[in-house]
Coordinates of C-alpha atoms in Angstrom, one line a residue:
Chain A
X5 CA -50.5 79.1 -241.8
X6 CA -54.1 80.0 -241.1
X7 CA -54.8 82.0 -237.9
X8 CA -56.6 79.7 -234.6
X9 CA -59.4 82.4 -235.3
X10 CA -60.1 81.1 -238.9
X11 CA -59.7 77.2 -238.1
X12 CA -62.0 77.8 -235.3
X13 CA -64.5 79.3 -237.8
X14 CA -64.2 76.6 -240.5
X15 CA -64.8 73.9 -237.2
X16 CA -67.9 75.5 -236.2
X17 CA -69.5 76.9 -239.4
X18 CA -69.3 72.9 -240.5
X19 CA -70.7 72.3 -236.5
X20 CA -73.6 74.7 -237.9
X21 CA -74.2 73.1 -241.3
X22 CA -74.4 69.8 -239.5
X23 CA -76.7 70.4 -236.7
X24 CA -79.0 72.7 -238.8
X25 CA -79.2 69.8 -241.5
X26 CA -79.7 67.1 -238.3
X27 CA -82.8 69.0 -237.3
X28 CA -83.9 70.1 -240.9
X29 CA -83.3 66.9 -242.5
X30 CA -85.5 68.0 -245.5
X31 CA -83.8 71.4 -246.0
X32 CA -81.0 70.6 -249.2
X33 CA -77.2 71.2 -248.1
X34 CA -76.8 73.9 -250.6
X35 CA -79.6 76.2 -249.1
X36 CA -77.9 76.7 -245.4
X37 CA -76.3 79.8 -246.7
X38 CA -74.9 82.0 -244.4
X39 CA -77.3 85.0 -245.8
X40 CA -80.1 82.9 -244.4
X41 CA -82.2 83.3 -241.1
X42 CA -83.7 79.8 -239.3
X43 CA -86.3 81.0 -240.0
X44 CA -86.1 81.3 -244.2
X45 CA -84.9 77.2 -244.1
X46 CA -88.0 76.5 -242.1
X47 CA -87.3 76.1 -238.9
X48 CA -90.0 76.9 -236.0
X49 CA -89.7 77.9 -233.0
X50 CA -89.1 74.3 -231.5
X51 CA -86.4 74.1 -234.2
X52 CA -84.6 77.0 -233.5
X53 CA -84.5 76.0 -229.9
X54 CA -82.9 72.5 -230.9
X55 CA -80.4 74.1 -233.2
X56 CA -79.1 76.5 -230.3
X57 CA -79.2 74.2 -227.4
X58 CA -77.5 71.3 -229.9
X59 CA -74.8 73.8 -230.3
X60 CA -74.6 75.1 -227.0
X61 CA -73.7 71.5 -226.1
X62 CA -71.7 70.5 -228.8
X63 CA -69.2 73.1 -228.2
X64 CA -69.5 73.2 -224.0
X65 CA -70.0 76.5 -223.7
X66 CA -72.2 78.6 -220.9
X67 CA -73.8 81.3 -222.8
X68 CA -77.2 81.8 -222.3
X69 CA -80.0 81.2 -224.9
X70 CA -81.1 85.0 -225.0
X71 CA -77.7 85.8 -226.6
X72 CA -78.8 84.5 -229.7
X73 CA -82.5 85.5 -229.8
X74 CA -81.0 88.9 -231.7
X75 CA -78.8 87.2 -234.4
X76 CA -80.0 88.1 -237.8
X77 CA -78.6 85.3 -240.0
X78 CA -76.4 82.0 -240.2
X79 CA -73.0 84.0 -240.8
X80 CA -74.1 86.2 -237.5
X81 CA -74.6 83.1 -235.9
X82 CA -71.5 81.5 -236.5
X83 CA -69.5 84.6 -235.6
X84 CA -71.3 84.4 -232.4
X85 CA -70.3 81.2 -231.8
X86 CA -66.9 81.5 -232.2
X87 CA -66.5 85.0 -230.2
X88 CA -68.4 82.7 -227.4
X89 CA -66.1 79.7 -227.7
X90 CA -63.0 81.8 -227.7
X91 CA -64.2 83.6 -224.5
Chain B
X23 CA -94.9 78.6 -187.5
X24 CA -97.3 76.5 -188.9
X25 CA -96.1 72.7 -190.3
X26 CA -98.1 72.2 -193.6
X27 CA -99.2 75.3 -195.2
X28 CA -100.3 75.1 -199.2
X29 CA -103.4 75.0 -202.1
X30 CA -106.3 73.6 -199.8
X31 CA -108.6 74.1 -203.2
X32 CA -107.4 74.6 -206.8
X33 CA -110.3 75.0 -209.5
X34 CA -109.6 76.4 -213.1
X35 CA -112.3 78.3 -215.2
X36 CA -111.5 78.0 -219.1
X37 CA -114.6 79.9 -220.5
X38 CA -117.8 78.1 -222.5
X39 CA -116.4 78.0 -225.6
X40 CA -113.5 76.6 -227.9
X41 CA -111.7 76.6 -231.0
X42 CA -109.6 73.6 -232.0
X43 CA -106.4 74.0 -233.3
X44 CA -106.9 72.3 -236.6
X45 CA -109.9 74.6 -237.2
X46 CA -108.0 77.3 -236.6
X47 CA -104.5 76.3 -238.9
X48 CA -107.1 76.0 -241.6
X49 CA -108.8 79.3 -241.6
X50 CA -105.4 81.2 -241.2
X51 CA -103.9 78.9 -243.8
X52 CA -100.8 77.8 -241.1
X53 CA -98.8 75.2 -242.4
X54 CA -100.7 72.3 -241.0
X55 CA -96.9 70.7 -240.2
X56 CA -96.1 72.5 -236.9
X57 CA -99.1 71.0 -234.9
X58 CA -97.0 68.4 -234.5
X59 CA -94.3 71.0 -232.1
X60 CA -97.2 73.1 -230.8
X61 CA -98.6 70.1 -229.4
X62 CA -102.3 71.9 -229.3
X63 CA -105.4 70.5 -229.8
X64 CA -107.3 73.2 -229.0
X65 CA -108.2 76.5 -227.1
X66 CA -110.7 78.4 -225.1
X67 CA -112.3 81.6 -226.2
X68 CA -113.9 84.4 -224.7
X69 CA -117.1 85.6 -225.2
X70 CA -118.2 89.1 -224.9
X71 CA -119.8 88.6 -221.6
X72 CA -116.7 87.4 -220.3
X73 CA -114.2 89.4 -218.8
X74 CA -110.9 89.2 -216.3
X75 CA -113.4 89.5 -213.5
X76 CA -115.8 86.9 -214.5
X77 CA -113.2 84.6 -214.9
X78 CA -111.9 85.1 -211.8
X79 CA -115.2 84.7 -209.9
X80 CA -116.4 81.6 -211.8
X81 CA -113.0 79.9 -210.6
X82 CA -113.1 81.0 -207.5
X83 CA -116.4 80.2 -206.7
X84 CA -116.9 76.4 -206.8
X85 CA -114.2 76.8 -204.3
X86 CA -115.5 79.7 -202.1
X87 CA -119.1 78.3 -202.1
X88 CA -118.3 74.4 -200.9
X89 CA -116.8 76.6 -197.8
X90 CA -118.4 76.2 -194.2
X91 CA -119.0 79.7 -193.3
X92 CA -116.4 79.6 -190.6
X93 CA -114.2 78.6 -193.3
X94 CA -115.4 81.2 -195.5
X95 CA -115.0 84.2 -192.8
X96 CA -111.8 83.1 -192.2
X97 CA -110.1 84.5 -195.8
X98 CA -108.0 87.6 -195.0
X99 CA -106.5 88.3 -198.5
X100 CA -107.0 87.9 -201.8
X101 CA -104.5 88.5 -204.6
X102 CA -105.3 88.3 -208.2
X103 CA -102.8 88.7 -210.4
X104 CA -103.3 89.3 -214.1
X105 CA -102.0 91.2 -217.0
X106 CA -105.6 92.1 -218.1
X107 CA -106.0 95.0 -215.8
X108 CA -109.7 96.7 -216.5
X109 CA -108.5 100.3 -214.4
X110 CA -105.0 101.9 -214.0
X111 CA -106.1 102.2 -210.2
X112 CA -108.9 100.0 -209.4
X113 CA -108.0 96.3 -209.0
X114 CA -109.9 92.9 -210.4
X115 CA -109.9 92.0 -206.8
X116 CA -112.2 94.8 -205.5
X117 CA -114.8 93.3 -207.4
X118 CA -113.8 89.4 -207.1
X119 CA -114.1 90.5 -203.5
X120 CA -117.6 91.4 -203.8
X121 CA -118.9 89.3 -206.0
X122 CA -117.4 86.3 -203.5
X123 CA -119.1 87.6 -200.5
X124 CA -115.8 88.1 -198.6
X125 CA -115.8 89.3 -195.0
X126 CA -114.3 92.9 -195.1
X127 CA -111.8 92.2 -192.7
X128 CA -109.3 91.3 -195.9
X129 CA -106.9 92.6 -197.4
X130 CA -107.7 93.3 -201.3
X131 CA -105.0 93.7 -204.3
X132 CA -104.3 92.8 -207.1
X133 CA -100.3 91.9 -208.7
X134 CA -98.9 92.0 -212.3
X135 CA -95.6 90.3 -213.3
X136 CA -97.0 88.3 -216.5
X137 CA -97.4 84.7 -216.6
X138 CA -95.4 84.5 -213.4
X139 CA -97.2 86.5 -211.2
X140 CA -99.5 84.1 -209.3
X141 CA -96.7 82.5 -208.0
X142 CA -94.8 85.8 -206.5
X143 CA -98.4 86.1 -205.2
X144 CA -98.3 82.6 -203.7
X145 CA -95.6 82.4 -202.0
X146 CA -96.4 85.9 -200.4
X147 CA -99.4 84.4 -199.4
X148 CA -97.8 81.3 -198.1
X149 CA -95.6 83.3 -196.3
X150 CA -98.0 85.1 -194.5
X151 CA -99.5 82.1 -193.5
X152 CA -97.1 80.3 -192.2
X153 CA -95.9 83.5 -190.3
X154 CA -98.3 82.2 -187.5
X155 CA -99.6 85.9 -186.9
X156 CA -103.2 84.4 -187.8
X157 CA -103.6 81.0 -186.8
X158 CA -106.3 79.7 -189.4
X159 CA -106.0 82.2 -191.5
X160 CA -106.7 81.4 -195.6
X161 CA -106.0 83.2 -198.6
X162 CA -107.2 83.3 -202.2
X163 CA -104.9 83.5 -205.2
X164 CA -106.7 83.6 -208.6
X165 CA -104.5 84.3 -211.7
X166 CA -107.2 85.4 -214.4
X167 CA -106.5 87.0 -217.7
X168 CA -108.0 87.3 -221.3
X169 CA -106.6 86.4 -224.9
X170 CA -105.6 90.0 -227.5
X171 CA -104.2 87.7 -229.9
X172 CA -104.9 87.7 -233.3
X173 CA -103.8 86.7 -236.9
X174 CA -101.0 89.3 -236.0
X175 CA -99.7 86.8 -234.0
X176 CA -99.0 84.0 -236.0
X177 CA -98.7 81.0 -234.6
X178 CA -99.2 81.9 -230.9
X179 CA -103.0 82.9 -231.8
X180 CA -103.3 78.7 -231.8
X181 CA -101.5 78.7 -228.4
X182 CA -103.2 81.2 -226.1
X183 CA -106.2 80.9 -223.8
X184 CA -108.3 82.4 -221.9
X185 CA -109.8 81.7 -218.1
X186 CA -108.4 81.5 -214.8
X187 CA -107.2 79.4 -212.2
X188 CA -107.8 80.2 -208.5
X189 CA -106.3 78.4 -205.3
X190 CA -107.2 78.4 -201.9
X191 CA -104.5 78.9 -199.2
X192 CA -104.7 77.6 -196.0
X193 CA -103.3 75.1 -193.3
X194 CA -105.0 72.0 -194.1
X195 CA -103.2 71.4 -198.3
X196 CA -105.3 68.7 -199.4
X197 CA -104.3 69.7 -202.7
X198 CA -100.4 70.6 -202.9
X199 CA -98.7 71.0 -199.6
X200 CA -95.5 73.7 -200.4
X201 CA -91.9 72.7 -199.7
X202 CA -91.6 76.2 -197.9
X203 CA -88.2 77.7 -198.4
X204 CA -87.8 75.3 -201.2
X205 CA -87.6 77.5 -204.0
X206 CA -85.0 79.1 -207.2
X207 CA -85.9 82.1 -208.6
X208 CA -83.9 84.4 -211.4
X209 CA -85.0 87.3 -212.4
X210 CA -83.8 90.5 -214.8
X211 CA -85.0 93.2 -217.4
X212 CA -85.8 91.8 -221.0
X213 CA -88.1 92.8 -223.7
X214 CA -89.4 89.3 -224.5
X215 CA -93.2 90.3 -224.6
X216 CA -95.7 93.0 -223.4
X217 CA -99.2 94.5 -223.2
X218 CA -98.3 98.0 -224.1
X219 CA -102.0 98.6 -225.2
X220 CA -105.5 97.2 -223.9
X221 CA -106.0 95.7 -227.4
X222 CA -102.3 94.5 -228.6
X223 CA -99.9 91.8 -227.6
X224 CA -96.7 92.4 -228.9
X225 CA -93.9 89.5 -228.5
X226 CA -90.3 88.7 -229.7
X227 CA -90.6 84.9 -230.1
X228 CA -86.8 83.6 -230.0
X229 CA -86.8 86.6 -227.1
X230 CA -89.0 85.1 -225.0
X231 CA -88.9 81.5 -225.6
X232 CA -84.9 81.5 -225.2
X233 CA -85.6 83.9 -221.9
X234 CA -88.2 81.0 -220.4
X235 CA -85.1 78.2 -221.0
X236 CA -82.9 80.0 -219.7
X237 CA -84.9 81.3 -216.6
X238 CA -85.5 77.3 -215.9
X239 CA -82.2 76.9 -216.1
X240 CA -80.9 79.6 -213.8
X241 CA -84.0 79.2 -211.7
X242 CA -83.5 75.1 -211.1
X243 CA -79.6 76.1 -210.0
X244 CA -81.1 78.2 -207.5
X245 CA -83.3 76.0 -206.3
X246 CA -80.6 73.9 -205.8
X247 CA -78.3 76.0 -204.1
X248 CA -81.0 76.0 -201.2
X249 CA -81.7 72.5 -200.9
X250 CA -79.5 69.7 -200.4
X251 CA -79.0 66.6 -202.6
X252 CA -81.6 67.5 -205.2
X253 CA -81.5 65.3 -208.5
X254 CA -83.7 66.4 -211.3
X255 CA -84.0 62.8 -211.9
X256 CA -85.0 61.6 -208.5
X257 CA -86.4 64.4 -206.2
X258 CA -89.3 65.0 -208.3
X259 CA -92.0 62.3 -208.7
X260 CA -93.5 64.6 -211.3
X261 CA -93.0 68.3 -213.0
X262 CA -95.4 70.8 -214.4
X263 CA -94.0 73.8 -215.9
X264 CA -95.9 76.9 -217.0
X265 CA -96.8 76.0 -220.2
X266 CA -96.9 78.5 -223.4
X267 CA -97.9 75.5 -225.7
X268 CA -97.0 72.4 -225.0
X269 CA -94.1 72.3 -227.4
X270 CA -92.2 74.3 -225.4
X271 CA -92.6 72.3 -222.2
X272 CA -91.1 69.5 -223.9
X273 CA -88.1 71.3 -224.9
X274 CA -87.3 72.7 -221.8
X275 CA -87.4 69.0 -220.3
X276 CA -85.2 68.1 -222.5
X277 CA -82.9 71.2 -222.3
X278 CA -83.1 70.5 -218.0
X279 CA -82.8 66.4 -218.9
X280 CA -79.2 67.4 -220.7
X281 CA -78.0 69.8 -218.3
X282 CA -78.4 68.3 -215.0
X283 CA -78.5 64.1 -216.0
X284 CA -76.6 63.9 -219.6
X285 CA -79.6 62.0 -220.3
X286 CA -79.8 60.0 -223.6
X287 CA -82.6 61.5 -226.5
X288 CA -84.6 57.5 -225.1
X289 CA -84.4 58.8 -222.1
X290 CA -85.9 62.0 -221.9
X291 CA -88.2 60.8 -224.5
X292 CA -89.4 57.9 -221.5
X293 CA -88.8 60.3 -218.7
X294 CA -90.8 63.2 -220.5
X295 CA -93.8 60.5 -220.9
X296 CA -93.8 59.5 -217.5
X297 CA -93.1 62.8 -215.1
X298 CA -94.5 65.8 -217.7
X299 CA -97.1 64.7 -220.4
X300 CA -99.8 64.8 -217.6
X301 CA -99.6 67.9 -217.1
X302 CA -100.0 68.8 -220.4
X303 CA -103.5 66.9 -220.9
X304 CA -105.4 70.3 -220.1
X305 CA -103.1 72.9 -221.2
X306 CA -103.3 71.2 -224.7
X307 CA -106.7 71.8 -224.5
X308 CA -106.9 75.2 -223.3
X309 CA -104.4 77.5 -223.9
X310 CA -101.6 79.3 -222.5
X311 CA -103.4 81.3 -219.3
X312 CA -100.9 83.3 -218.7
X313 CA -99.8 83.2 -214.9
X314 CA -102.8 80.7 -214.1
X315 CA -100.8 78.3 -216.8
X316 CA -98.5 76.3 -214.6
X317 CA -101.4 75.8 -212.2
X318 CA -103.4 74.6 -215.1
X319 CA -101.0 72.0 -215.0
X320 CA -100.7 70.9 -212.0
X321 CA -104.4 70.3 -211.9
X322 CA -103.9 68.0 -215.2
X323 CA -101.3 66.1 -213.6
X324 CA -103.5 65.5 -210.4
X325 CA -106.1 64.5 -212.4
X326 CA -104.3 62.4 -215.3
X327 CA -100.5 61.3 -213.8
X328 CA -101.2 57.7 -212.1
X329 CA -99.1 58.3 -208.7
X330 CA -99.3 56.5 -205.9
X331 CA -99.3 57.4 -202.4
X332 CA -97.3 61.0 -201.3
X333 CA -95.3 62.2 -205.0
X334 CA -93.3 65.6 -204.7
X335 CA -94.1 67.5 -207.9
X336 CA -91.7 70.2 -209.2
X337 CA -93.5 73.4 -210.4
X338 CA -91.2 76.3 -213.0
X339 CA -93.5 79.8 -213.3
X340 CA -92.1 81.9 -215.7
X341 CA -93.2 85.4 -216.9
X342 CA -91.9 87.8 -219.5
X343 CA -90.1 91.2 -218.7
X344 CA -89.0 88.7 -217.0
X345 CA -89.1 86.7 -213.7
X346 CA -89.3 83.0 -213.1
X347 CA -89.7 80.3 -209.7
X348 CA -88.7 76.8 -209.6
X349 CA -90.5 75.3 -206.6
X350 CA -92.2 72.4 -205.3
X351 CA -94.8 70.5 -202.9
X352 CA -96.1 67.3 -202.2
X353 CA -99.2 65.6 -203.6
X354 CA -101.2 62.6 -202.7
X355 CA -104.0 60.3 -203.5
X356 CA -106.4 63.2 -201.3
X357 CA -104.9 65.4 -203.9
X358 CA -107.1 63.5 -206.7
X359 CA -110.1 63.3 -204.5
X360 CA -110.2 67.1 -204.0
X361 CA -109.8 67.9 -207.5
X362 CA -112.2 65.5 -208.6
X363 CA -114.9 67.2 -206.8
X364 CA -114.9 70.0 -209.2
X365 CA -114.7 68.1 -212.6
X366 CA -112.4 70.3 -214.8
X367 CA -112.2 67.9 -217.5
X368 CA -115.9 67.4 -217.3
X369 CA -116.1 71.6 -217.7
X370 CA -113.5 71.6 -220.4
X371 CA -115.5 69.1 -223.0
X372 CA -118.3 70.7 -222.1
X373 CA -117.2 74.2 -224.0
X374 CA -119.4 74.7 -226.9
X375 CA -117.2 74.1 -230.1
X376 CA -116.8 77.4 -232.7
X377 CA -116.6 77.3 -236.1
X378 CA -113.6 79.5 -237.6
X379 CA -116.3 81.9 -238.9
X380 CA -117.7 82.4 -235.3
X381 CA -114.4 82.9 -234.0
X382 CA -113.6 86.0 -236.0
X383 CA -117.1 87.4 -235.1
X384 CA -116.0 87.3 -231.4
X385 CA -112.5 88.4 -231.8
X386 CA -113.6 92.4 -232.8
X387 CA -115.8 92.5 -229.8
X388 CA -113.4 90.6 -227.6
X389 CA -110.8 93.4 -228.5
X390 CA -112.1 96.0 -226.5
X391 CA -112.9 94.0 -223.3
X392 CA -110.2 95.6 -221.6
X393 CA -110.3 99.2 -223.8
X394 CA -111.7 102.0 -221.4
X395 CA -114.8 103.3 -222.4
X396 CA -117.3 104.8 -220.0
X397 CA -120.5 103.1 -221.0
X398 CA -120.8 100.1 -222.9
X399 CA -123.7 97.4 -222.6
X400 CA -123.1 93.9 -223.5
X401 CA -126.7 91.2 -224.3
X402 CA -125.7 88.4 -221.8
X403 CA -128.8 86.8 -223.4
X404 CA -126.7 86.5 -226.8
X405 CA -124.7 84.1 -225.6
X406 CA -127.1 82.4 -223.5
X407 CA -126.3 78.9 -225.2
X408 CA -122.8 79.0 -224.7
X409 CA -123.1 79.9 -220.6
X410 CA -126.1 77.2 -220.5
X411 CA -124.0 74.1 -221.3
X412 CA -121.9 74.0 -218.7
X413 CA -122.1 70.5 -216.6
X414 CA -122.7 72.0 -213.1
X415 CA -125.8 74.0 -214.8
X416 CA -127.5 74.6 -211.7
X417 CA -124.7 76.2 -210.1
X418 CA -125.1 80.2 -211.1
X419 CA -122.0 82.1 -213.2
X420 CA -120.9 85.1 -213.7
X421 CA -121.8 87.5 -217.0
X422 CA -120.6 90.9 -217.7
X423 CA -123.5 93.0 -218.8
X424 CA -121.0 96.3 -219.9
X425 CA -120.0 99.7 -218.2
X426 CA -121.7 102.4 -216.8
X427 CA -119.6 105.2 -215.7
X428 CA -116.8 103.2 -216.2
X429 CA -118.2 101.0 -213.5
X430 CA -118.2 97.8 -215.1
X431 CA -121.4 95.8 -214.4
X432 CA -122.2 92.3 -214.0
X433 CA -125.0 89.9 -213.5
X434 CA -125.8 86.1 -211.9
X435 CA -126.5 83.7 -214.3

């Protein structure tokens, strides 16, 4: 039976692929890689903010923006996400 | 204590020549798709004769000089805030002081705290007004900077100005009379962006960007912890917020729009048109100012946003390192009358248009406007075009003619 930790992953990884592809609609599925920065897909900084405060909301949690000013990549991001949510 | 105490005067000085955004995305080769989220049109640039001072003084002046003498005699501080500094010791003021004609009787400093520091400067200001130990009394606040961006910076070099925005406090507000005590302010240590050298902006741009929403956040909670029954959605006829570029003001409404009224994307899209886009009619055209930014805005809204009667404005000041204020005051149809007398928008299409070529040709001698060197002479003359096409010709500005003994020089124009 997989562990609360990994379902919560899968959830929110898909929460990510989703909003990211909402905001980037021209950015193909299969190049939100978890290697990948905003940045690399595109995104600007207006984009970036959308992504974070669409997650932020999505998932109702109070973490403030400047948490995630330092994450280096999508898999980062994700991990953040859930270490937030499980708070 | 006084009753009404706020800006009697507000006047903003955004140089005498400009560079629009589309010129500018060309000659660095920016991807021509993000105007659309900067939400620029265009900026103001410096010219060699101009410096933190100058700025100061020609903003300040249109103010200072309609003044009855009485009037005049009766300003007994001055604070200029700024994070162009031109002396570790010796402050912008000292001169703007001067070159104003001030009584001596007045106290003379200047403040630093980025682009929020004209409104830590404010308030103080406001406070010792409406402490009633000088019935009468007035104070001048003038936030004035200069631009050290460059192609380093990416796409911020389309975003940032250069000018200043002064404000005359007194007891008769015909401009912005301050809800006094109504205020939220958050504040903590970040490294979002800095000036760590006379010549170089550096800037973390998630850093800061994610600092400023959450600031407005934190900031608007406070503000509501000290005053009762406040709705984002109601309380406020209108909103300026210190504005970076445009883009960013938007967000943050809608970021404030979801937090406080669940709002639906129509929504803010209507409220955003209504209560914030005025205030963005100038600082689209300008620039970010730094700490003069958000008062940039509230002259655009005065001057563009079709109220009616008395409308309470709320005002967000945020600057990096960091600190931030949500406030507010009221506004009225004197409001528009007062501003009008001094014709910003008339003084803002009347900067002189640059080429991308001329631009660069500035931007090395723009570089070491605030570098100390101990003698340096600048030919006013040079840019004698760009000074003479100002609307109010006749009125005289300030040039700076270069250093001598590290006293930095200046001339009437």
């Amino acid at each position: 039976m997989p562990q609360r930790s990994d379902t919560d992953r899968a959830a929110v990884t898909r929460l990510v692929h989703e909003t990211v592809a909402a905001v980037l609609p021209q950015v193909p599925a299969e190049q939100i890689t978890g290697d990948k920065h905003l940045k690399d897909l595109g995104a600007d900084s207006v984009d970036r903010v959308e992504i974070i405060m669409a997650l932020i909301d999505a998932l109702g949690v109070r973490e403030p923006m400047a948490g995630f000013s330092t994450v280096p990549d999508i898999d980062a991001l994700i991990d953040f996400l859930v270490e937030v949510k499980q708070r | 204590m006084t009753g009404r105490i706020g800006i009697e005067a507000l006047n903003v000085h955004a140089g005498f020549a400009q560079l629009s955004t589309a010129e500018l995305f060309e000659g660095r080769g920016l991807d021509r798709e993000r105007i659309g989220h900067l939400m620029m049109r265009a900026r103001s640039i410096a010219l060699p004769c101009e410096d933190p001072i100058t700025n100061a003084v020609n903003a300040a002046a249109p103010i200072v000089n309609r003044l009855a003498p009485q009037d005049k005699e009766r300003i007994e501080l001055i604070l200029a805030s700024s994070e162009s500094g031109v002396d570790f010791s010796k402050s912008i003021t000292s001169y703007v002081h001067e070159f104003m004609g001030l009584s001596r009787k007045c106290r003379v400093m200047e403040v630093k705290q980025a682009c929020y520091a004209a409104t830590g400067a404010l308030q103080i200001a406001a406070g010792y007004l409406a402490s009633g130990v000088s019935p009468g009394a007035k104070a001048l606040v003038i936030a004035t900077d200069v631009s050290m961006v460059d192609a380093r910076a990416g796409y911020a070099e389309p975003a940032t100005g250069t000018g200043a925005s002064a404000m005359l406090l007194g007891d008769d507000p015909r401009v912005l009379a301050l809800d006094l005590g109504a205020f939220g302010a958050h504040a903590y240590e970040t490294m979002d962006s800095a000036r760590p050298m006379p010549d170089h902006d550096i800037a973390d741009v998630d850093g800061s960007l994610f600092a400023y929403l959450d600031c407005l956040s934190n900031s608007f909670a406070d503000y509501c912890g000290k005053v009762s029954d406040v709705d984002l959605r109601t309380t406020f006829d209108q909103l300026a917020l210190h504005t970076p570029f445009a883009g960013l003001v938007k967000a943050a409404h809608r970021k404030l729009m979801r937090e406080q009224a669940r709002a639906t994307p129509d929504a803010v899209e209507a409220d955003f048109a209504a209560r914030v886009s005025p205030s963005l009619v100038y600082p689209s055209q300008v620039g970010n100012l730094c700490s003069g930014s958000v008062y940039l805005a509230l002259a655009s809204l005065i001057d563009n946003a079709p109220y009616r009667g008395t409308a309470r404005v709320g005002l967000f000041s945020y600057g990096s390192g960091c600190a931030s204020e949500f406030f507010s005051g009221l506004i009225d149809e004197g409001s528009r009358a007062a501003l009008a007398e001094l014709d910003i928008a008339g003084r803002l299409n009347a900067r002189i248009p640059l080429s991308f070529a001329e631009y660069t040709e500035l931007l090395a001698e723009n570089s070491r406007c605030l570098v100390p060197i101990e003698n340096r002479k600048i030919e006013v003359e040079r840019y004698r075009r760009f000074l003479d096409a100002r609307p109010d010709g006749r009125e005289p500005v300030l040039a700076y003619r270069g250093t001598e003994g590290y006293h930095r020089t200046y001339e009437w124009v």
